[in-house]
Short mmCIF file of C-alpha atoms and ligand atoms in Angstrom, two decimals:
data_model
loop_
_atom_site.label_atom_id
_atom_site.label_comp_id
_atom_site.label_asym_id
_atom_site.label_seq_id
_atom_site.Cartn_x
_atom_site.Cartn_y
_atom_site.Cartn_z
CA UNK A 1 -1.64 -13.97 12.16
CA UNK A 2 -3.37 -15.85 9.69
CA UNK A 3 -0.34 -18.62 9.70
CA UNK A 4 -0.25 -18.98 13.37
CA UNK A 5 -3.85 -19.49 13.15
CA UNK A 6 -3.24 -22.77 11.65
CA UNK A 7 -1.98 -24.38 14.67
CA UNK A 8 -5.52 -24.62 15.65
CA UNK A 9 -7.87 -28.22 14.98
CA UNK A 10 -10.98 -25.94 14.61
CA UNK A 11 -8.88 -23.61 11.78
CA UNK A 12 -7.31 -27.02 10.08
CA UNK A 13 -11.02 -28.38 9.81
CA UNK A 14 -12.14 -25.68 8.56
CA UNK A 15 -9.46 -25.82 5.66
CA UNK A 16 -10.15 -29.52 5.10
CA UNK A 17 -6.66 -30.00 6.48
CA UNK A 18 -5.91 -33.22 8.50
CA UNK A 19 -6.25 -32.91 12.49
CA UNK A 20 -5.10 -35.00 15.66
CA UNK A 21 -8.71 -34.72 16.57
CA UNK A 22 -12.09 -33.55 15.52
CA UNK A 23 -13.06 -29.94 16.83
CA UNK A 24 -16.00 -29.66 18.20
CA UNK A 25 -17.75 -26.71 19.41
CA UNK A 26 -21.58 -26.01 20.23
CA UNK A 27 -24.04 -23.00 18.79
CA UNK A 28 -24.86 -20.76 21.15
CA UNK A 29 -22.32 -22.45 23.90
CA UNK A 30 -22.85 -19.32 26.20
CA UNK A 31 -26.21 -19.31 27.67
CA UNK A 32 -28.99 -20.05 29.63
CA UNK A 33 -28.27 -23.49 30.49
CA UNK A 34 -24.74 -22.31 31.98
CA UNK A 35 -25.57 -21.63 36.00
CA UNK A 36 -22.29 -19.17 35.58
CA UNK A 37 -24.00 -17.48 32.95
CA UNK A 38 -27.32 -17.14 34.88
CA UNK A 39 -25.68 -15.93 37.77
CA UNK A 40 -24.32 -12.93 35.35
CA UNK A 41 -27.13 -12.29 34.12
CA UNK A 42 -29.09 -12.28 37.54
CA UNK A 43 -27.54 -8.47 37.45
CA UNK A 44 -27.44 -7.39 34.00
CA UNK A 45 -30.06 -7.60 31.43
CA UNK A 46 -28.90 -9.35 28.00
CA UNK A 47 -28.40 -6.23 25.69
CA UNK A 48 -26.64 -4.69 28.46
CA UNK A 49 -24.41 -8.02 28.71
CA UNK A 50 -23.58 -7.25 25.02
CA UNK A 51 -23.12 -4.05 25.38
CA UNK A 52 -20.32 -4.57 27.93
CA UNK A 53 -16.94 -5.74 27.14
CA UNK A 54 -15.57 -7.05 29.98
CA UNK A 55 -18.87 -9.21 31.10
CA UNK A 56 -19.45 -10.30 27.10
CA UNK A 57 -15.86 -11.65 27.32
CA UNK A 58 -16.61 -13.33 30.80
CA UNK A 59 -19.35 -15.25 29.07
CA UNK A 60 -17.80 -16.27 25.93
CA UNK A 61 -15.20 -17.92 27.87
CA UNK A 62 -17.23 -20.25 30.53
CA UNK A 63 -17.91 -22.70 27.82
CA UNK A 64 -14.38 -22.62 26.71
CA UNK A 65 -13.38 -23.21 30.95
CA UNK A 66 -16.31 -25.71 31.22
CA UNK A 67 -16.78 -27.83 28.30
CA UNK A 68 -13.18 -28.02 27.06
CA UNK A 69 -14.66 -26.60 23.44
CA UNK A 70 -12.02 -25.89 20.73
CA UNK A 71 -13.18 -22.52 19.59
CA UNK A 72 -14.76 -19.72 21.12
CA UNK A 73 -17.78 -17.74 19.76
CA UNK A 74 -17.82 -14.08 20.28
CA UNK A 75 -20.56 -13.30 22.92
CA UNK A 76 -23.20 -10.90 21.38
CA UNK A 77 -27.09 -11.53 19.17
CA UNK A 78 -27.56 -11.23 15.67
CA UNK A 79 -29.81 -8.52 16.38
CA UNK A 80 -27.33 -6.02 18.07
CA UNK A 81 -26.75 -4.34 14.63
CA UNK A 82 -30.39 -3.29 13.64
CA UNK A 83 -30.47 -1.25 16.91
CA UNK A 84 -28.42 0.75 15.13
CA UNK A 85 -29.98 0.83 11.66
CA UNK A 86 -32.61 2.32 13.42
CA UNK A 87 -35.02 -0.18 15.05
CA UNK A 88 -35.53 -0.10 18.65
CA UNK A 89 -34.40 -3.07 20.06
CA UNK A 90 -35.16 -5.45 23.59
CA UNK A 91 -36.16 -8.68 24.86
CA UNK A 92 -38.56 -9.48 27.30
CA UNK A 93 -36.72 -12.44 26.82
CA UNK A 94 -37.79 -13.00 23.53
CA UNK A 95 -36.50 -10.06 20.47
CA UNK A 96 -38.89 -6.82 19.64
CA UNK A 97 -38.06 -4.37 16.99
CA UNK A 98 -40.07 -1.28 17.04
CA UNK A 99 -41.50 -0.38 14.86
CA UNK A 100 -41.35 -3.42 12.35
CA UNK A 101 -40.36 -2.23 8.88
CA UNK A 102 -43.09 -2.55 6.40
CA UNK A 103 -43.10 -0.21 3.65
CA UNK A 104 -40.73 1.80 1.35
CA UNK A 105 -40.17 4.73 3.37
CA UNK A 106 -39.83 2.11 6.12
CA UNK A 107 -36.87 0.75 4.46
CA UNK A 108 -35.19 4.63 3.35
CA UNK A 109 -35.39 5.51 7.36
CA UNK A 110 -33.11 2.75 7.85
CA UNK A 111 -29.14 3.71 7.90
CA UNK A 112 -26.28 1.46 7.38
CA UNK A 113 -24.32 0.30 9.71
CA UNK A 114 -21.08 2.26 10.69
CA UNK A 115 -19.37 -0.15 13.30
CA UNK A 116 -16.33 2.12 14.72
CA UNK A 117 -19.48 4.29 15.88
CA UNK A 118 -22.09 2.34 16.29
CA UNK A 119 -21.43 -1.04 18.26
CA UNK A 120 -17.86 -0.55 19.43
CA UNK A 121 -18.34 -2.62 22.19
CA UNK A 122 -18.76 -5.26 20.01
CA UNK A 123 -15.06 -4.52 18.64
CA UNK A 124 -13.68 -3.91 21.95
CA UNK A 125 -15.16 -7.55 23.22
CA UNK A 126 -13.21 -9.43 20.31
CA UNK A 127 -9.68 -7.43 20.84
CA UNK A 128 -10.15 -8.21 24.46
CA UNK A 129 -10.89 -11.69 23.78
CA UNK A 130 -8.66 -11.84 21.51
CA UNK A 131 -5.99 -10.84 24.25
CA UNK A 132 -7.35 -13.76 26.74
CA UNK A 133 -7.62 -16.97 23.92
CA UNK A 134 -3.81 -16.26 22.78
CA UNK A 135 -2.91 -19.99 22.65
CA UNK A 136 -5.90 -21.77 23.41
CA UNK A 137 -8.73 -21.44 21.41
CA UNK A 138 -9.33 -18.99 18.18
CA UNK A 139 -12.23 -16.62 18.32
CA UNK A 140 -15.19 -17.17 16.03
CA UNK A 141 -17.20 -13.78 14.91
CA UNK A 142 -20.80 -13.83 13.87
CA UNK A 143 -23.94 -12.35 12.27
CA UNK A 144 -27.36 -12.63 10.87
CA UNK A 145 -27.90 -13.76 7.37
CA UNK A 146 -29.52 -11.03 5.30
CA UNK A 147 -32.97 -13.08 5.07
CA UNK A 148 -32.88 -13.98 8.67
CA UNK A 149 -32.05 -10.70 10.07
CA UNK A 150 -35.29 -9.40 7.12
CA UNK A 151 -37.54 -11.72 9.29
CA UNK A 152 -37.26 -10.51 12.33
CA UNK A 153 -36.95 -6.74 11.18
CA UNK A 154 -40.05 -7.06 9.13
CA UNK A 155 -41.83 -8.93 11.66
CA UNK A 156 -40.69 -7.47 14.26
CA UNK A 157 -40.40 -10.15 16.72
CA UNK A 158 -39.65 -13.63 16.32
CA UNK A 159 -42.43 -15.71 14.38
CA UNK A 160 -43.45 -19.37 13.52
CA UNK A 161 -44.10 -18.66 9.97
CA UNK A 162 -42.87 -15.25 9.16
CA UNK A 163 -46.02 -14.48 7.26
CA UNK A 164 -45.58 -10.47 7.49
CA UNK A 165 -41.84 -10.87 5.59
CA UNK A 166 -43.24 -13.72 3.03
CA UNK A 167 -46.21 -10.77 2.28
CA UNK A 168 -43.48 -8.05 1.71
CA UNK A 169 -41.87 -10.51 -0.43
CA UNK A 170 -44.08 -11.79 -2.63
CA UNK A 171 -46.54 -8.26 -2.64
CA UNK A 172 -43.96 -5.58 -3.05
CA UNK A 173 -40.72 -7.54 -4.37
CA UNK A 174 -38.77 -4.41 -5.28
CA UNK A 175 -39.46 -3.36 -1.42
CA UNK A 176 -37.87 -6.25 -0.19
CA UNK A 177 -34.95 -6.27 -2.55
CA UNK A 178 -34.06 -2.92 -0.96
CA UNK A 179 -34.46 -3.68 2.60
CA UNK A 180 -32.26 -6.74 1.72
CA UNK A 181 -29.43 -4.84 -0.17
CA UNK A 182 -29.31 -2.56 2.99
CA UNK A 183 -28.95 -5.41 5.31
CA UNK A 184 -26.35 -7.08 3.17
CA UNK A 185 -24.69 -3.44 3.00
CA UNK A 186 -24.77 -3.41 6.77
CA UNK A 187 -23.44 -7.31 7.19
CA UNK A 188 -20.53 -7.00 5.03
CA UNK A 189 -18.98 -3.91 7.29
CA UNK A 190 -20.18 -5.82 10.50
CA UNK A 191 -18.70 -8.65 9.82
CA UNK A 192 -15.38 -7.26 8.22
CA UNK A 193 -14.99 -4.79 11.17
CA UNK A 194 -15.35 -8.15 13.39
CA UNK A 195 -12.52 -9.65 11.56
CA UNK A 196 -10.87 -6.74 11.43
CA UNK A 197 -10.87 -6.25 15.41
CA UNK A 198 -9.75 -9.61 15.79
CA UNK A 199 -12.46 -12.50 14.85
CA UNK A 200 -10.39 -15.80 12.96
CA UNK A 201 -13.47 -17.09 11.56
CA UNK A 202 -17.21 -16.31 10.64
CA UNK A 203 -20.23 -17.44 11.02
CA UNK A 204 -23.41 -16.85 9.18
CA UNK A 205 -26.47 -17.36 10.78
CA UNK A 206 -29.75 -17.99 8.18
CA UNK A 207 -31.67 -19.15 10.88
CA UNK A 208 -35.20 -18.90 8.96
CA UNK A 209 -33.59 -19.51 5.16
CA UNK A 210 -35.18 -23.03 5.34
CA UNK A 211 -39.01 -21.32 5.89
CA UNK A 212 -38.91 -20.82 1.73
CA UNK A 213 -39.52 -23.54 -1.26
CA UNK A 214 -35.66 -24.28 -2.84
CA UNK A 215 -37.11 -21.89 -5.69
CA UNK A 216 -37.42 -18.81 -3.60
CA UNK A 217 -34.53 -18.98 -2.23
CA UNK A 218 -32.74 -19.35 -4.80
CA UNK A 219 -35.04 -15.61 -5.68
CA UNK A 220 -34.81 -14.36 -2.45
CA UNK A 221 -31.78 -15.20 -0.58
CA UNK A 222 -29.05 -17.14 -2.28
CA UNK A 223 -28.27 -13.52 -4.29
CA UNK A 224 -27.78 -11.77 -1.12
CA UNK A 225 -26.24 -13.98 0.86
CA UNK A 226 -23.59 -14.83 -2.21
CA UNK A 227 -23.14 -11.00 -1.83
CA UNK A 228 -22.08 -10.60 1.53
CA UNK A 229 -19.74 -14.10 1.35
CA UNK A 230 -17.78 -12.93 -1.84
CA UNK A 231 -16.94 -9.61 -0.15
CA UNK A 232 -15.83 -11.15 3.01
CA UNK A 233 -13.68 -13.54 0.63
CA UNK A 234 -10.55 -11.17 0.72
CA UNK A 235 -10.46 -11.32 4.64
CA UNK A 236 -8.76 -14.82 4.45
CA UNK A 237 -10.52 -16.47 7.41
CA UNK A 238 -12.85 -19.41 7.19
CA UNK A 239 -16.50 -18.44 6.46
CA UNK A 240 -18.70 -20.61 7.83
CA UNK A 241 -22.69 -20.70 5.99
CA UNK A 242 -25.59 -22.25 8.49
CA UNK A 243 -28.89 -22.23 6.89
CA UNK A 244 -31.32 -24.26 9.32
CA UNK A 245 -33.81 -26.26 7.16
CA UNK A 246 -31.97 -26.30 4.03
CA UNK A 247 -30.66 -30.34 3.99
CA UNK A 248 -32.83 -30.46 0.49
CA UNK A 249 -31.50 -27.47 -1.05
CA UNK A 250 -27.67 -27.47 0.26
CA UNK A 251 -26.64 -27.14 -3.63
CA UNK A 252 -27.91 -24.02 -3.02
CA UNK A 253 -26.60 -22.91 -0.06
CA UNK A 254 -23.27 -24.08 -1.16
CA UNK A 255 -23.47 -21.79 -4.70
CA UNK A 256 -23.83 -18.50 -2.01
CA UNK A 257 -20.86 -19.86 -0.37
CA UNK A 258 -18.59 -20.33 2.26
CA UNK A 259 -15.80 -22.83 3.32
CA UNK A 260 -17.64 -24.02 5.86
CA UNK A 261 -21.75 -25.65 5.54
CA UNK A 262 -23.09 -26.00 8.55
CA UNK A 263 -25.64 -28.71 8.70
CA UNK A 264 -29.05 -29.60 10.49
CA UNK A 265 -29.65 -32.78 11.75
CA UNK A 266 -32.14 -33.57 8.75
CA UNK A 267 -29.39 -34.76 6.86
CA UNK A 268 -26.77 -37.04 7.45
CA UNK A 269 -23.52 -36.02 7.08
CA UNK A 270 -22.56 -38.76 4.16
CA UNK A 271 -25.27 -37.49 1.85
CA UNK A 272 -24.25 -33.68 2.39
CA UNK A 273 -21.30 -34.68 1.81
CA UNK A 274 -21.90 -36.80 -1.68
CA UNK A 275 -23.79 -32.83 -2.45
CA UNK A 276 -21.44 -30.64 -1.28
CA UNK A 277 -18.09 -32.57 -2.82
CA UNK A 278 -14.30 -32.35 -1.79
CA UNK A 279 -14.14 -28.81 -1.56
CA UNK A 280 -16.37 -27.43 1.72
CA UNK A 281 -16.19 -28.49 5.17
CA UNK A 282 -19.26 -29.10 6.97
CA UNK A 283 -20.08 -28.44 10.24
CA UNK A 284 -22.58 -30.60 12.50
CA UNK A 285 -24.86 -32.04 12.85
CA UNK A 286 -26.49 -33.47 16.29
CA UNK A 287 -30.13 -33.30 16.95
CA UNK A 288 -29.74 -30.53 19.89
CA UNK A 289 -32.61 -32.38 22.17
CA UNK A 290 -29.92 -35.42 21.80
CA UNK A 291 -27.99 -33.54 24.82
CA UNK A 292 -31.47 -34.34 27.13
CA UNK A 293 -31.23 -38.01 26.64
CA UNK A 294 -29.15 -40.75 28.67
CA UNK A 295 -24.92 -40.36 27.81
CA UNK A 296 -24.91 -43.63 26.60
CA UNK A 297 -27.27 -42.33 23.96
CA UNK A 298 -25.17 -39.35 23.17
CA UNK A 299 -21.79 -41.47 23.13
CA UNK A 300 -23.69 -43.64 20.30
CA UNK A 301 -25.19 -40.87 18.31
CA UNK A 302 -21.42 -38.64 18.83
CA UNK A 303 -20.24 -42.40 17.25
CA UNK A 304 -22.73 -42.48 14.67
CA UNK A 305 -22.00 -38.84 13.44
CA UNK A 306 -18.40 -39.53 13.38
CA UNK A 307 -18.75 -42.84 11.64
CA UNK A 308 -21.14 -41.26 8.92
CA UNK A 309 -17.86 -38.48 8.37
CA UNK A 310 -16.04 -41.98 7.70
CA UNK A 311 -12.27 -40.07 9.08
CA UNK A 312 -12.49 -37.72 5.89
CA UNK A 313 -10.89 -34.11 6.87
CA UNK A 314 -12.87 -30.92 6.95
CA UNK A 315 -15.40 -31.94 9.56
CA UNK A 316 -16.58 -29.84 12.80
CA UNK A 317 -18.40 -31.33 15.12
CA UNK A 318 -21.49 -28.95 16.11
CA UNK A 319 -25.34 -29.16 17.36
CA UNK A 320 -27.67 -28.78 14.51
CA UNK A 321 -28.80 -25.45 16.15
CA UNK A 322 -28.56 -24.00 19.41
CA UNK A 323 -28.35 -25.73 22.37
CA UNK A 324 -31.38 -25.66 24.52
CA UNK A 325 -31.80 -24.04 28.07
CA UNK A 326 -33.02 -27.21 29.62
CA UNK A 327 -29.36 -28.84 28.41
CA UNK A 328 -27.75 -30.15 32.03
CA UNK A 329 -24.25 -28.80 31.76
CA UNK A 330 -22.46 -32.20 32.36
CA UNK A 331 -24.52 -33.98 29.28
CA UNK A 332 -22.81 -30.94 27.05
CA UNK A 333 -19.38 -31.21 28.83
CA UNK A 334 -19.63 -35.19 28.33
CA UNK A 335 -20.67 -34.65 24.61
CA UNK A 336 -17.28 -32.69 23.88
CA UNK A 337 -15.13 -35.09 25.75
CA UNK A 338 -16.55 -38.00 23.73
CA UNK A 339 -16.03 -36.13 20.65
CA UNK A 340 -12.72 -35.61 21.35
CA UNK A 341 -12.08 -39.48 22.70
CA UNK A 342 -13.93 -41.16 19.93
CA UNK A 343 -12.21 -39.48 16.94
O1 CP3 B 401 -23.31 -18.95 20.39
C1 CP3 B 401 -23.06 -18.20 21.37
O2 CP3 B 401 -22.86 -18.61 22.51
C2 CP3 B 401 -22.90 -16.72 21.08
C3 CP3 B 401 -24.03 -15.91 21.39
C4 CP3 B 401 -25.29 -15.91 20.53
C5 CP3 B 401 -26.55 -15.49 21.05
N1 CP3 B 401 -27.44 -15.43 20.03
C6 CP3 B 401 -26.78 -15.13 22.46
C7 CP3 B 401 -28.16 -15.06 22.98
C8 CP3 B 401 -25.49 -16.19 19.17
C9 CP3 B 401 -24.51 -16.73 18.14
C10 CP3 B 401 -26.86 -15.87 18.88
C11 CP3 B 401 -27.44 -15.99 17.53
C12 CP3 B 401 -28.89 -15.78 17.34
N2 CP3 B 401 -29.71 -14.89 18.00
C13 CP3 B 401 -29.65 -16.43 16.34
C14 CP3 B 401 -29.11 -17.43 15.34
C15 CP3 B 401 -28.95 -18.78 15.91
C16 CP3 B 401 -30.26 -19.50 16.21
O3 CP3 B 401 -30.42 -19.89 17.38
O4 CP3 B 401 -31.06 -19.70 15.30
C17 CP3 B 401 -30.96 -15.95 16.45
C18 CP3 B 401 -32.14 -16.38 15.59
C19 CP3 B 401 -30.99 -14.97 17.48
C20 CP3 B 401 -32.15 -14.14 17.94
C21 CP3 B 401 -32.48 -14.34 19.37
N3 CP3 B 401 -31.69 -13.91 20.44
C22 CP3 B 401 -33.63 -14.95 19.94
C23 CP3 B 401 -34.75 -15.56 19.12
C24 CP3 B 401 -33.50 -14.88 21.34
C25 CP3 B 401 -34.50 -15.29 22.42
C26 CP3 B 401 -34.78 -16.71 22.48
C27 CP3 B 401 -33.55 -17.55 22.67
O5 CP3 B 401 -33.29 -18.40 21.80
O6 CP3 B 401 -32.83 -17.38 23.67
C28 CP3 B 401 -32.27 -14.27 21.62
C29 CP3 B 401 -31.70 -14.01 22.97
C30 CP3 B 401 -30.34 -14.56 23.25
N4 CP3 B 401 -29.26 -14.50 22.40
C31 CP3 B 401 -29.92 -15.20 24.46
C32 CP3 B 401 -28.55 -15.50 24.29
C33 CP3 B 401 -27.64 -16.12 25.32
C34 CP3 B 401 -30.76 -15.43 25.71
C35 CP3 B 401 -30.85 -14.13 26.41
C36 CP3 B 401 -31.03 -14.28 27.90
O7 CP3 B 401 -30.02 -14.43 28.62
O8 CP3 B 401 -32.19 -14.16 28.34
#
């Protein structure tokens, strides 16, 4: 499997291996902005979508029929997992956890993760998928980082400065350590059942890790997410490592590890580069909002991106983060195809 994989520009990148053009593919490619997607979920509510096989497949491959991506990215939310640790779980559209996990006992009620049991759809989306993509594109897997999946399980909700997690942190360290051992505990069989099921790559999301000073987390995050890397290591699939925020500290991010850095847009792609050295790939790095603008500004900054890269292997073109609702469809399509044409 894994040989055959090679065939693919998105697996080559991510190997540092030459390519006959750079992949490109965008974070969170099935959504909103997608009228086929909307029409889906017109009928069915999002966690149900997930919770689905044959409608999660359906929507992780309109951007592949669409844009004319080079991977696909499993069709599912970070979140999905801690339902089953134990926190009640929705959106109305954006994520609640009930009831937000606060204290020690908080923390001992939670249970780790058994994935056979506990989100076999999940599973049964990627061997589908799998099934479907033979030939055309390879299947990306996903989850949370420890710290990012902490700050929404602490919080309980999505927040703009994660104040109840930094509290937990810094008030009751030894409470936080816990919660995040259990987390990592429940990422590494998540995301090894993923690749196990089918998934030739990972990603790992640290949406938030960028919230802390380079000191904390180094404290506070690098450890874990180091933890759950190294024991995905044996899997033999390209692990990719997004941390959002963390152009000053990507030293760090690159000692927790992964093949793969994905990069904001607050860094060019030389100087990540000059940090990271000859033996990552990095994955990036256009300002999302980029895709609202005119095409001719998009062709230049797709040309800027690629010129900063300078032809050197191991590069995957990406959005800095998600790509926004408001993005029209053609702008994202034409972004791809000028990807592929300028490289
Ligand atoms: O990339 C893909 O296309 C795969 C699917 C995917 C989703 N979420 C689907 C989704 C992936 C990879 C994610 C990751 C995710 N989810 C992250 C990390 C990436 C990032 O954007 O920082 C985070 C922080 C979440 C948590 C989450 N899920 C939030 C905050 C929200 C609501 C606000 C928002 O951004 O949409 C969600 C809901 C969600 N996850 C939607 C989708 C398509 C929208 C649900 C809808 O249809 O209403």
């Amino acid at each position: 499997m894994i040989s055959m994989d090679y065939n693919y520009d998105f697996i080559k990148a991510c190997h540092g291996k030459p390519v006959s053009r750079t992949p490109v593919w965008l974070m969170r490619q099935a959504g909103r902005y997608l009228p086929q997607y909307r029409k889906i979920r017109e009928k069915v509510a999002f966690l149900e979508l997930c919770k689905t096989p044959e409608l999660a497949a359906e929507v992780t491959l309109q951007p592949v029929d669409v844009l004319g991506v080079d991977a696909a990215i499993l069709f599912s939310d970070i979140l999905v997992p801690i339902e089953s640790m134990g926190q009640r779980l929705h959106y109305s559209p954006a994520p609640v956890l009930e009831p937000p996990v606060r204290s020690a006992a908080d923390v001992d009620a939670l249970r780790v993760l058994q994935p056979e049991q506990d989100v076999p759809f999940v599973l049964d989306t990627i061997r589908l998928l799998r099934r479907e993509l033979e030939g055309r594109v390879p299947l990306i897997g996903f989850g949370g980082a420890p710290f990012t999946l902490a700050c929404y399980m602490v919080e309980g909700a999505g927040s703009r400065h994660f104040l109840a997690l930094k509290r937990l942190m810094y008030q009751a360290p030894e409470v936080y350590a816990r919660l995040m051992e259990k987390i990592t505990d429940t990422s590494i069989v998540y995301l090894r059942a993923q690749a196990e099921a089918g998934a030739q790559a990972l990603q790992i999301f640290d949406s938030w890790g960028g919230i802390l000073s380079p000191a904390d987390y180094q404290r506070h995050v690098l450890p874990y997410s180091r933890r759950l890397l190294t024991s995905l290591g044996d899997l033999g699939i390209p692990l990719i490592h997004f941390v959002k925020g963390a152009g000053a500290m990507l030293d760090l991010v690159s000692m927790a590890g992964g093949q793969v850095i994905g990069l904001d847009w607050s860094i060019g792609l030389n100087r990540a580069r000059m940090i990271l050295g000859e033996n990552v790939a990095v994955q990036g790095n256009l300002d999302p909002a980029v895709l609202l603008g005119r095409q001719d500004v998009i062709e230049r900054e797709v040309r800027r991106i690629l010129d900063e890269n300078a032809g050197r292997p191991g590069h995957i073109f990406n959005l800095g983060h998600g790509i926004l609702p408001q993005v029209p469809p053609e702008n994202a399509a034409f972004l791809v195809d000028c990807v592929h044409r300028l490289s």
